[in-house]
Amino acid sequence: MITKKFLTAIVTIVLIAAFYGCSRKYATKNAFGLKDYYSSYFKMGVAVSPQTIRGAQAALLIKEFNSITPENAMKMQSIHPRENQYNWADADTLVSFAVRNGLKVRGHTLCWHEQVPGWIFKNGTGEKADKLLVLKRLKDHINNVVGRYKGKVYAWDVVNEVIGDEEGQYLRPSLWNEICGEEFISRAFEYAHQADPDALLFYNDYNSERPEKREKIYKMLKKLVDNKVPIHGIGLQGHWSIYEPSDSELRETIKLYSSLGLQVQITELDVSIYKWEKNLRKKIPGEPDSLTRQLEKKQLEKYDRIFSVFREFNKEITSVTFWNLSDRSTWLDRYPVPGRKNFPLLFDSNLQRKKAYQRVVDFKPDLNQPVK
Ligand code: GLA
């Protein structure tokens, strides 16, 4: 016979078990960061400066991400401002932080037309340097920078943004191109591969999902692949907005580039609340510069779509990196309209998760899949 005592004991046990189960689930969920939700999909990264790796920002970074990209510290202008001068301090600090905390590092960037010091392109008499000299300097630069971080930086954005934006313009006009012709592109990859044969080497660009530019990028990548140049992946910067790209543009893009046998990484993700207008320098009258409810909704929907496409391409995409940690400070507060506040990331100015964050992690991760 079931006694009252026995029943009470059973009910108590069931209640305790339920409470314990719930609190465990809650504790696990709370301890989860982006990197945990996506552990069987791709690495989750963020662009950082030496300020980001201090205090509350550092704690957030470590909780949510498992990869970093130095925002500026490894660019030629910062790390190699004069022929005989390397500034290693900031890059060293960021790399040691990553090593201490078990984070991966994406190196950024070895050859770019911006943030490049003038001396590279001048000879001893101050005139334009010739191809031989410029390529020799590029080689020395890459050898020293990649060599220093060998085994600590697993992937490099070797060449950044060489494809032209204008219709019909294949390569962007730059001193690299003017002096060396297209050859500097393949050379940069070869130098990087010689300096660290184990590093993954990427070409990185923006608007790389817009059909016209995409075709030009594809053409260049195909040439590199056909010529057996050591290139392993394409970086889609992902400076997007609540208006673009569409799901189908994104799908087509990932399919196209990965058909070349290249892995895809999203290298500089943010979702602006404004339309992408490169030449705009002043605010548009009447445009809100706050995250209104309507904009917040549009942004979370865009993030939701983007990440659901990313998950479809689990095999092709190996990393997703955000360009800055939180809305407290983003390059989009300065560009293209100086002083126009933007809110493009998943954490707000107080470092709290935004609604868009909840959407990004609102899926059933298969926790039995191996961690990538
Ligand atoms: C490009 C570069 C980045 C960064 C952004 C703007 O996308 O690749 O390094 O400078 O512009 O912040």
mmCIF file of C-alpha atoms and ligand atoms in Angstrom:
data_model
loop_
_atom_site.group_PDB
_atom_site.id
_atom_site.type_symbol
_atom_site.label_atom_id
_atom_site.label_comp_id
_atom_site.label_asym_id
_atom_site.label_seq_id
_atom_site.Cartn_x
_atom_site.Cartn_y
_atom_site.Cartn_z
ATOM 1 C CA MET A 1 0.000 0.000 0.000
ATOM 2 C CA ILE A 2 1.219 3.489 -0.853
ATOM 3 C CA THR A 3 1.403 5.530 2.303
ATOM 4 C CA LYS A 4 1.080 9.313 2.541
ATOM 5 C CA LYS A 5 4.682 9.510 3.755
ATOM 6 C CA PHE A 6 5.893 7.559 0.759
ATOM 7 C CA LEU A 7 3.983 9.826 -1.646
ATOM 8 C CA THR A 8 5.343 12.962 0.020
ATOM 9 C CA ALA A 9 8.860 11.581 -0.293
ATOM 10 C CA ILE A 10 8.372 10.861 -4.013
ATOM 11 C CA VAL A 11 6.928 14.318 -4.723
ATOM 12 C CA THR A 12 9.791 15.944 -2.824
ATOM 13 C CA ILE A 13 12.363 13.972 -4.790
ATOM 14 C CA VAL A 14 10.696 14.881 -8.106
ATOM 15 C CA LEU A 15 10.579 18.578 -7.156
ATOM 16 C CA ILE A 16 14.222 18.644 -6.103
ATOM 17 C CA ALA A 17 15.248 16.865 -9.294
ATOM 18 C CA ALA A 18 13.244 19.292 -11.441
ATOM 19 C CA PHE A 19 14.706 22.279 -9.641
ATOM 20 C CA TYR A 20 18.232 20.909 -9.981
ATOM 21 C CA GLY A 21 17.676 20.136 -13.670
ATOM 22 C CA CYS A 22 16.335 23.616 -14.411
ATOM 23 C CA SER A 23 19.046 25.417 -12.557
ATOM 24 C CA ARG A 24 21.704 23.342 -14.316
ATOM 25 C CA LYS A 25 20.191 24.097 -17.662
ATOM 26 C CA TYR A 26 19.967 27.772 -16.763
ATOM 27 C CA ALA A 27 23.516 27.844 -15.456
ATOM 28 C CA THR A 28 24.814 26.201 -18.636
ATOM 29 C CA LYS A 29 22.846 28.566 -20.838
ATOM 30 C CA ASN A 30 24.078 31.573 -18.968
ATOM 31 C CA ALA A 31 27.660 30.436 -19.148
ATOM 32 C CA PHE A 32 27.339 29.909 -22.899
ATOM 33 C CA GLY A 33 28.915 32.477 -25.167
ATOM 34 C CA LEU A 34 28.681 32.828 -28.948
ATOM 35 C CA LYS A 35 31.675 30.520 -29.298
ATOM 36 C CA ASP A 36 29.863 27.772 -27.374
ATOM 37 C CA TYR A 37 26.626 27.977 -29.317
ATOM 38 C CA TYR A 38 28.647 27.805 -32.518
ATOM 39 C CA SER A 39 31.359 25.401 -31.384
ATOM 40 C CA SER A 40 30.485 22.786 -33.996
ATOM 41 C CA TYR A 41 30.050 25.380 -36.754
ATOM 42 C CA PHE A 42 32.878 27.914 -36.920
ATOM 43 C CA LYS A 43 35.169 30.039 -34.793
ATOM 44 C CA MET A 44 33.711 33.258 -33.426
ATOM 45 C CA GLY A 45 36.058 36.198 -33.504
ATOM 46 C CA VAL A 46 36.274 39.906 -32.821
ATOM 47 C CA ALA A 47 38.563 42.753 -33.916
ATOM 48 C CA VAL A 48 40.503 44.220 -31.009
ATOM 49 C CA SER A 49 42.812 47.030 -29.999
ATOM 50 C CA PRO A 50 45.031 47.009 -26.886
ATOM 51 C CA GLN A 51 42.169 48.816 -25.049
ATOM 52 C CA THR A 52 39.727 45.987 -25.734
ATOM 53 C CA ILE A 53 41.787 43.482 -23.798
ATOM 54 C CA ARG A 54 41.381 45.243 -20.452
ATOM 55 C CA GLY A 55 38.746 45.064 -17.690
ATOM 56 C CA ALA A 56 35.118 44.391 -18.498
ATOM 57 C CA GLN A 57 35.691 44.295 -22.246
ATOM 58 C CA ALA A 58 38.332 41.589 -21.845
ATOM 59 C CA ALA A 59 35.971 39.528 -19.673
ATOM 60 C CA LEU A 60 33.213 39.797 -22.287
ATOM 61 C CA LEU A 61 35.618 38.937 -25.071
ATOM 62 C CA ILE A 62 36.855 35.797 -23.327
ATOM 63 C CA LYS A 63 33.351 34.669 -22.492
ATOM 64 C CA GLU A 64 31.938 35.118 -25.977
ATOM 65 C CA PHE A 65 34.744 34.650 -28.503
ATOM 66 C CA ASN A 66 37.540 32.240 -29.347
ATOM 67 C CA SER A 67 39.412 34.238 -31.968
ATOM 68 C CA ILE A 68 40.762 37.778 -32.312
ATOM 69 C CA THR A 69 41.945 39.983 -35.165
ATOM 70 C CA PRO A 70 44.148 42.992 -34.358
ATOM 71 C CA GLU A 71 42.118 45.916 -35.704
ATOM 72 C CA ASN A 72 45.120 48.096 -36.593
ATOM 73 C CA ALA A 73 48.208 46.828 -34.786
ATOM 74 C CA MET A 74 49.514 44.653 -37.626
ATOM 75 C CA LYS A 75 48.816 47.035 -40.499
ATOM 76 C CA MET A 76 51.948 48.170 -42.287
ATOM 77 C CA GLN A 77 51.638 51.785 -41.165
ATOM 78 C CA SER A 78 51.436 50.733 -37.506
ATOM 79 C CA ILE A 79 53.919 47.908 -37.373
ATOM 80 C CA HIS A 80 56.517 49.069 -39.938
ATOM 81 C CA PRO A 81 56.310 52.865 -40.193
ATOM 82 C CA ARG A 82 59.918 53.329 -41.387
ATOM 83 C CA GLU A 83 62.215 51.093 -43.357
ATOM 84 C CA ASN A 84 64.350 50.217 -40.344
ATOM 85 C CA GLN A 85 61.715 50.485 -37.658
ATOM 86 C CA TYR A 86 59.200 47.899 -36.534
ATOM 87 C CA ASN A 87 56.715 48.695 -33.734
ATOM 88 C CA TRP A 88 56.020 45.292 -32.278
ATOM 89 C CA ALA A 89 54.605 46.336 -28.901
ATOM 90 C CA ASP A 90 50.843 46.422 -29.634
ATOM 91 C CA ALA A 91 50.803 43.348 -31.836
ATOM 92 C CA ASP A 92 52.915 41.424 -29.298
ATOM 93 C CA THR A 93 50.517 42.415 -26.493
ATOM 94 C CA LEU A 94 47.498 41.192 -28.441
ATOM 95 C CA VAL A 95 49.127 37.941 -29.500
ATOM 96 C CA SER A 96 50.294 37.154 -25.931
ATOM 97 C CA PHE A 97 46.801 37.876 -24.630
ATOM 98 C CA ALA A 98 45.427 35.396 -27.165
ATOM 99 C CA VAL A 99 47.986 32.743 -26.305
ATOM 100 C CA ARG A 100 47.329 33.174 -22.545
ATOM 101 C CA ASN A 101 43.591 32.818 -23.049
ATOM 102 C CA GLY A 102 43.568 30.072 -25.654
ATOM 103 C CA LEU A 103 42.239 32.302 -28.444
ATOM 104 C CA LYS A 104 43.095 31.932 -32.124
ATOM 105 C CA VAL A 105 44.599 34.903 -33.972
ATOM 106 C CA ARG A 106 43.841 36.085 -37.513
ATOM 107 C CA GLY A 107 46.640 38.339 -38.752
ATOM 108 C CA HIS A 108 45.499 41.466 -40.607
ATOM 109 C CA THR A 109 46.810 42.619 -43.076
ATOM 110 C CA LEU A 110 50.065 42.259 -45.040
ATOM 111 C CA CYS A 111 49.438 44.176 -48.260
ATOM 112 C CA TRP A 112 46.850 46.956 -48.570
ATOM 113 C CA HIS A 113 46.590 50.302 -50.387
ATOM 114 C CA GLU A 114 45.530 52.086 -47.169
ATOM 115 C CA GLN A 115 47.409 52.563 -43.894
ATOM 116 C CA VAL A 116 50.623 51.935 -45.830
ATOM 117 C CA PRO A 117 53.707 54.118 -45.167
ATOM 118 C CA GLY A 118 55.037 56.284 -48.016
ATOM 119 C CA TRP A 119 58.630 55.014 -47.781
ATOM 120 C CA ILE A 120 57.651 51.688 -49.340
ATOM 121 C CA PHE A 121 57.151 53.371 -52.704
ATOM 122 C CA LYS A 122 60.173 55.750 -52.686
ATOM 123 C CA ASN A 123 63.792 55.065 -53.559
ATOM 124 C CA GLY A 124 66.897 56.556 -51.889
ATOM 125 C CA THR A 125 66.578 59.854 -53.789
ATOM 126 C CA GLY A 126 62.905 60.283 -52.941
ATOM 127 C CA GLU A 127 61.642 59.300 -56.385
ATOM 128 C CA LYS A 128 59.220 56.535 -57.170
ATOM 129 C CA ALA A 129 60.804 53.153 -56.373
ATOM 130 C CA ASP A 130 60.940 50.506 -59.097
ATOM 131 C CA LYS A 131 59.243 47.110 -59.087
ATOM 132 C CA LEU A 132 62.307 45.204 -57.930
ATOM 133 C CA LEU A 133 62.735 47.399 -54.864
ATOM 134 C CA VAL A 134 59.032 47.427 -53.937
ATOM 135 C CA LEU A 135 58.766 43.639 -54.204
ATOM 136 C CA LYS A 136 61.935 43.199 -52.152
ATOM 137 C CA ARG A 137 60.478 45.432 -49.430
ATOM 138 C CA LEU A 138 57.179 43.563 -49.519
ATOM 139 C CA LYS A 139 59.060 40.299 -49.124
ATOM 140 C CA ASP A 140 61.135 41.572 -46.183
ATOM 141 C CA HIS A 141 58.059 42.987 -44.510
ATOM 142 C CA ILE A 142 56.056 39.787 -44.858
ATOM 143 C CA ASN A 143 58.981 37.638 -43.846
ATOM 144 C CA ASN A 144 59.575 39.615 -40.647
ATOM 145 C CA VAL A 145 55.939 39.993 -39.592
ATOM 146 C CA VAL A 146 54.714 36.493 -40.458
ATOM 147 C CA GLY A 147 57.979 34.994 -39.192
ATOM 148 C CA ARG A 148 57.642 36.678 -35.799
ATOM 149 C CA TYR A 149 54.191 35.241 -35.159
ATOM 150 C CA LYS A 150 54.763 31.850 -36.763
ATOM 151 C CA GLY A 151 52.760 29.199 -34.934
ATOM 152 C CA LYS A 152 50.732 31.853 -33.067
ATOM 153 C CA VAL A 153 48.800 33.434 -35.935
ATOM 154 C CA TYR A 154 46.904 30.642 -37.689
ATOM 155 C CA ALA A 155 45.565 32.691 -40.621
ATOM 156 C CA TRP A 156 46.587 35.856 -42.470
ATOM 157 C CA ASP A 157 44.688 38.344 -44.582
ATOM 158 C CA VAL A 158 47.564 38.514 -47.022
ATOM 159 C CA VAL A 159 46.125 40.880 -49.609
ATOM 160 C CA ASN A 160 43.321 43.319 -48.843
ATOM 161 C CA GLU A 161 40.897 45.056 -51.221
ATOM 162 C CA VAL A 162 42.718 45.075 -54.554
ATOM 163 C CA ILE A 163 39.601 44.754 -56.708
ATOM 164 C CA GLY A 164 38.142 47.997 -58.074
ATOM 165 C CA ASP A 165 34.726 49.276 -57.014
ATOM 166 C CA GLU A 166 33.924 51.013 -60.280
ATOM 167 C CA GLU A 167 32.084 49.228 -63.043
ATOM 168 C CA GLY A 168 34.497 47.751 -65.564
ATOM 169 C CA GLN A 169 37.520 48.469 -63.371
ATOM 170 C CA TYR A 170 39.318 45.216 -62.597
ATOM 171 C CA LEU A 171 42.096 46.167 -60.182
ATOM 172 C CA ARG A 172 41.839 49.221 -57.944
ATOM 173 C CA PRO A 173 44.337 51.946 -58.862
ATOM 174 C CA SER A 174 47.110 51.907 -56.246
ATOM 175 C CA LEU A 175 50.846 52.378 -56.051
ATOM 176 C CA TRP A 176 51.228 48.626 -55.604
ATOM 177 C CA ASN A 177 49.509 48.075 -58.916
ATOM 178 C CA GLU A 178 51.065 51.057 -60.681
ATOM 179 C CA ILE A 179 54.627 49.991 -59.826
ATOM 180 C CA CYS A 180 54.399 46.194 -59.799
ATOM 181 C CA GLY A 181 51.405 45.315 -61.961
ATOM 182 C CA GLU A 182 49.179 42.439 -60.907
ATOM 183 C CA GLU A 183 52.191 40.351 -59.897
ATOM 184 C CA PHE A 184 52.381 41.816 -56.369
ATOM 185 C CA ILE A 185 49.271 39.831 -55.470
ATOM 186 C CA SER A 186 50.672 36.353 -56.138
ATOM 187 C CA ARG A 187 54.068 37.389 -54.774
ATOM 188 C CA ALA A 188 52.550 38.433 -51.448
ATOM 189 C CA PHE A 189 50.972 34.989 -51.053
ATOM 190 C CA GLU A 190 54.224 33.249 -51.964
ATOM 191 C CA TYR A 191 56.234 35.305 -49.470
ATOM 192 C CA ALA A 192 53.709 34.602 -46.706
ATOM 193 C CA HIS A 193 53.757 30.888 -47.450
ATOM 194 C CA GLN A 194 57.549 30.816 -47.341
ATOM 195 C CA ALA A 195 57.531 32.614 -43.993
ATOM 196 C CA ASP A 196 55.015 30.204 -42.413
ATOM 197 C CA PRO A 197 54.057 27.165 -44.488
ATOM 198 C CA ASP A 198 51.401 26.173 -41.920
ATOM 199 C CA ALA A 199 49.476 29.447 -41.909
ATOM 200 C CA LEU A 200 46.181 29.714 -43.814
ATOM 201 C CA LEU A 201 46.323 32.517 -46.355
ATOM 202 C CA PHE A 202 43.332 34.667 -47.321
ATOM 203 C CA TYR A 203 42.312 37.291 -49.838
ATOM 204 C CA ASN A 204 40.006 39.783 -48.067
ATOM 205 C CA ASP A 205 37.524 42.279 -49.558
ATOM 206 C CA TYR A 206 34.259 44.184 -49.029
ATOM 207 C CA ASN A 207 31.091 44.210 -51.130
ATOM 208 C CA SER A 208 32.315 40.805 -52.232
ATOM 209 C CA GLU A 209 28.743 39.545 -52.542
ATOM 210 C CA ARG A 210 27.635 42.288 -54.953
ATOM 211 C CA PRO A 211 27.353 40.515 -58.318
ATOM 212 C CA GLU A 212 29.603 42.808 -60.391
ATOM 213 C CA LYS A 213 32.453 42.958 -57.888
ATOM 214 C CA ARG A 214 32.001 39.289 -57.040
ATOM 215 C CA GLU A 215 32.725 38.285 -60.649
ATOM 216 C CA LYS A 216 35.953 40.294 -60.650
ATOM 217 C CA ILE A 217 37.075 38.815 -57.342
ATOM 218 C CA TYR A 218 36.232 35.342 -58.600
ATOM 219 C CA LYS A 219 38.269 35.937 -61.770
ATOM 220 C CA MET A 220 41.324 36.966 -59.743
ATOM 221 C CA LEU A 221 40.987 34.103 -57.260
ATOM 222 C CA LYS A 222 40.595 31.584 -60.068
ATOM 223 C CA LYS A 223 43.797 32.813 -61.649
ATOM 224 C CA LEU A 224 45.638 32.392 -58.354
ATOM 225 C CA VAL A 225 44.230 28.918 -57.785
ATOM 226 C CA ASP A 226 44.932 27.823 -61.391
ATOM 227 C CA ASN A 227 48.510 29.065 -61.063
ATOM 228 C CA LYS A 228 48.945 27.092 -57.831
ATOM 229 C CA VAL A 229 49.576 30.195 -55.766
ATOM 230 C CA PRO A 230 49.356 29.271 -52.054
ATOM 231 C CA ILE A 231 45.942 30.696 -51.154
ATOM 232 C CA HIS A 232 43.513 28.895 -48.871
ATOM 233 C CA GLY A 233 40.545 31.129 -48.434
ATOM 234 C CA ILE A 234 38.486 34.211 -49.138
ATOM 235 C CA GLY A 235 37.543 36.684 -46.432
ATOM 236 C CA LEU A 236 34.162 38.305 -46.917
ATOM 237 C CA GLN A 237 34.504 41.423 -44.801
ATOM 238 C CA GLY A 238 30.783 41.533 -44.104
ATOM 239 C CA HIS A 239 30.394 45.288 -43.618
ATOM 240 C CA TRP A 240 26.686 44.923 -44.204
ATOM 241 C CA SER A 241 23.539 46.780 -43.232
ATOM 242 C CA ILE A 242 19.901 46.174 -42.425
ATOM 243 C CA TYR A 243 19.313 46.501 -46.200
ATOM 244 C CA GLU A 244 21.840 44.046 -47.609
ATOM 245 C CA PRO A 245 22.900 41.442 -48.583
ATOM 246 C CA SER A 246 19.911 39.281 -49.423
ATOM 247 C CA ASP A 247 19.891 35.601 -48.476
ATOM 248 C CA SER A 248 20.236 34.554 -52.091
ATOM 249 C CA GLU A 249 23.164 36.919 -52.753
ATOM 250 C CA LEU A 250 24.900 35.468 -49.749
ATOM 251 C CA ARG A 251 24.231 31.866 -50.747
ATOM 252 C CA GLU A 252 25.386 32.435 -54.333
ATOM 253 C CA THR A 253 28.535 34.114 -53.060
ATOM 254 C CA ILE A 254 29.541 31.364 -50.660
ATOM 255 C CA LYS A 255 28.829 28.690 -53.297
ATOM 256 C CA LEU A 256 30.801 30.516 -55.971
ATOM 257 C CA TYR A 257 33.970 31.140 -53.968
ATOM 258 C CA SER A 258 33.982 27.748 -52.321
ATOM 259 C CA SER A 259 33.642 26.079 -55.742
ATOM 260 C CA LEU A 260 37.317 27.040 -56.150
ATOM 261 C CA GLY A 261 38.195 24.826 -53.194
ATOM 262 C CA LEU A 262 38.692 27.854 -50.938
ATOM 263 C CA GLN A 263 37.390 28.100 -47.400
ATOM 264 C CA VAL A 264 35.245 31.088 -46.539
ATOM 265 C CA GLN A 265 35.648 33.289 -43.491
ATOM 266 C CA ILE A 266 33.531 36.275 -42.553
ATOM 267 C CA THR A 267 36.251 38.636 -41.390
ATOM 268 C CA GLU A 268 34.773 42.032 -40.418
ATOM 269 C CA LEU A 269 31.089 41.585 -39.689
ATOM 270 C CA ASP A 270 28.814 44.452 -38.680
ATOM 271 C CA VAL A 271 25.234 45.309 -39.608
ATOM 272 C CA SER A 272 24.886 49.074 -39.983
ATOM 273 C CA ILE A 273 21.536 50.730 -39.375
ATOM 274 C CA TYR A 274 22.220 53.008 -42.358
ATOM 275 C CA LYS A 275 22.425 52.364 -46.084
ATOM 276 C CA TRP A 276 25.993 51.833 -47.311
ATOM 277 C CA GLU A 277 26.898 55.114 -49.005
ATOM 278 C CA LYS A 278 30.608 55.371 -49.361
ATOM 279 C CA ASN A 279 30.692 59.005 -50.422
ATOM 280 C CA LEU A 280 28.248 60.396 -47.878
ATOM 281 C CA ARG A 281 29.973 62.802 -45.462
ATOM 282 C CA LYS A 282 27.025 64.487 -43.692
ATOM 283 C CA LYS A 283 23.974 63.150 -41.897
ATOM 284 C CA ILE A 284 20.800 62.967 -43.954
ATOM 285 C CA PRO A 285 18.334 65.469 -42.409
ATOM 286 C CA GLY A 286 15.619 63.719 -40.406
ATOM 287 C CA GLU A 287 17.496 60.421 -40.243
ATOM 288 C CA PRO A 288 17.385 59.056 -36.648
ATOM 289 C CA ASP A 289 20.772 58.409 -35.150
ATOM 290 C CA SER A 290 19.504 56.157 -32.415
ATOM 291 C CA LEU A 291 18.516 52.513 -32.435
ATOM 292 C CA THR A 292 14.757 53.013 -32.731
ATOM 293 C CA ARG A 293 12.476 50.021 -32.123
ATOM 294 C CA GLN A 294 11.891 49.740 -35.820
ATOM 295 C CA LEU A 295 15.611 49.733 -36.638
ATOM 296 C CA GLU A 296 16.290 47.314 -33.814
ATOM 297 C CA LYS A 297 13.709 44.942 -35.306
ATOM 298 C CA LYS A 298 15.146 45.247 -38.803
ATOM 299 C CA GLN A 299 18.623 44.637 -37.471
ATOM 300 C CA LEU A 300 17.712 41.546 -35.512
ATOM 301 C CA GLU A 301 15.908 40.162 -38.534
ATOM 302 C CA LYS A 302 18.964 40.749 -40.720
ATOM 303 C CA TYR A 303 21.259 39.127 -38.168
ATOM 304 C CA ASP A 304 18.845 36.228 -37.938
ATOM 305 C CA ARG A 305 18.876 35.701 -41.726
ATOM 306 C CA ILE A 306 22.636 36.083 -42.077
ATOM 307 C CA PHE A 307 23.401 33.552 -39.370
ATOM 308 C CA SER A 308 20.872 31.080 -40.607
ATOM 309 C CA VAL A 309 22.599 31.171 -44.021
ATOM 310 C CA PHE A 310 25.985 30.834 -42.292
ATOM 311 C CA ARG A 311 24.748 27.706 -40.540
ATOM 312 C CA GLU A 312 23.673 26.208 -43.862
ATOM 313 C CA PHE A 313 27.286 26.545 -44.989
ATOM 314 C CA ASN A 314 28.792 24.940 -41.943
ATOM 315 C CA LYS A 315 31.332 23.087 -44.077
ATOM 316 C CA GLU A 316 32.492 26.048 -46.159
ATOM 317 C CA ILE A 317 32.607 28.725 -43.420
ATOM 318 C CA THR A 318 35.370 28.276 -40.874
ATOM 319 C CA SER A 319 35.226 31.543 -38.914
ATOM 320 C CA VAL A 320 32.994 34.573 -38.323
ATOM 321 C CA THR A 321 34.665 37.689 -36.915
ATOM 322 C CA PHE A 322 32.877 40.868 -35.800
ATOM 323 C CA TRP A 323 34.510 44.204 -36.478
ATOM 324 C CA ASN A 324 34.653 45.563 -32.907
ATOM 325 C CA LEU A 325 33.216 44.250 -29.680
ATOM 326 C CA SER A 326 30.224 46.440 -28.857
ATOM 327 C CA ASP A 327 28.234 49.506 -29.894
ATOM 328 C CA ARG A 328 30.255 51.510 -27.355
ATOM 329 C CA SER A 329 32.784 52.167 -30.085
ATOM 330 C CA THR A 330 32.747 51.161 -33.727
ATOM 331 C CA TRP A 331 34.572 52.457 -36.784
ATOM 332 C CA LEU A 332 31.096 53.185 -38.217
ATOM 333 C CA ASP A 333 30.722 56.065 -35.700
ATOM 334 C CA ARG A 334 33.405 57.780 -37.779
ATOM 335 C CA TYR A 335 32.802 56.428 -41.258
ATOM 336 C CA PRO A 336 31.443 57.376 -43.713
ATOM 337 C CA VAL A 337 29.795 60.225 -41.752
ATOM 338 C CA PRO A 338 32.032 61.488 -38.924
ATOM 339 C CA GLY A 339 30.098 61.723 -35.648
ATOM 340 C CA ARG A 340 26.993 59.825 -36.782
ATOM 341 C CA LYS A 341 26.382 57.174 -34.131
ATOM 342 C CA ASN A 342 25.881 53.634 -35.372
ATOM 343 C CA PHE A 343 24.791 50.473 -33.534
ATOM 344 C CA PRO A 344 26.026 47.621 -35.699
ATOM 345 C CA LEU A 345 27.081 44.906 -33.218
ATOM 346 C CA LEU A 346 25.534 42.299 -30.913
ATOM 347 C CA PHE A 347 26.445 44.033 -27.620
ATOM 348 C CA ASP A 348 25.210 47.486 -26.616
ATOM 349 C CA SER A 349 27.256 50.375 -25.233
ATOM 350 C CA ASN A 350 26.968 48.875 -21.740
ATOM 351 C CA LEU A 351 28.369 45.596 -23.045
ATOM 352 C CA GLN A 352 24.981 43.892 -22.649
ATOM 353 C CA ARG A 353 23.583 41.396 -25.142
ATOM 354 C CA LYS A 354 21.145 43.029 -27.573
ATOM 355 C CA LYS A 355 17.949 41.414 -28.856
ATOM 356 C CA ALA A 356 19.826 40.600 -32.053
ATOM 357 C CA TYR A 357 22.177 38.443 -29.962
ATOM 358 C CA GLN A 358 19.270 36.321 -28.763
ATOM 359 C CA ARG A 359 18.219 35.735 -32.366
ATOM 360 C CA VAL A 360 21.699 34.709 -33.420
ATOM 361 C CA VAL A 361 21.853 32.016 -30.733
ATOM 362 C CA ASP A 362 18.225 30.958 -31.067
ATOM 363 C CA PHE A 363 18.751 27.624 -32.783
ATOM 364 C CA LYS A 364 19.392 24.099 -31.640
ATOM 365 C CA PRO A 365 23.136 23.509 -31.640
ATOM 366 C CA ASP A 366 24.065 19.901 -32.066
ATOM 367 C CA LEU A 367 26.254 19.473 -29.022
ATOM 368 C CA ASN A 368 27.328 16.013 -30.140
ATOM 369 C CA GLN A 369 29.160 17.413 -33.139
ATOM 370 C CA PRO A 370 32.911 17.763 -32.765
ATOM 371 C CA VAL A 371 34.240 21.193 -31.821
ATOM 372 C CA LYS A 372 35.819 22.852 -34.843
HETATM 373 C C1 GLA B 1 38.670 47.704 -44.034
HETATM 374 C C2 GLA B 1 39.921 47.091 -43.452
HETATM 375 C C3 GLA B 1 39.868 47.032 -41.955
HETATM 376 C C4 GLA B 1 39.341 48.309 -41.357
HETATM 377 C C5 GLA B 1 38.028 48.658 -41.975
HETATM 378 C C6 GLA B 1 37.490 49.919 -41.395
HETATM 379 O O1 GLA B 1 37.620 46.848 -44.056
HETATM 380 O O2 GLA B 1 40.176 45.808 -43.942
HETATM 381 O O3 GLA B 1 41.134 46.797 -41.467
HETATM 382 O O4 GLA B 1 40.265 49.337 -41.544
HETATM 383 O O5 GLA B 1 38.231 48.831 -43.359
HETATM 384 O O6 GLA B 1 37.697 50.018 -40.054
#
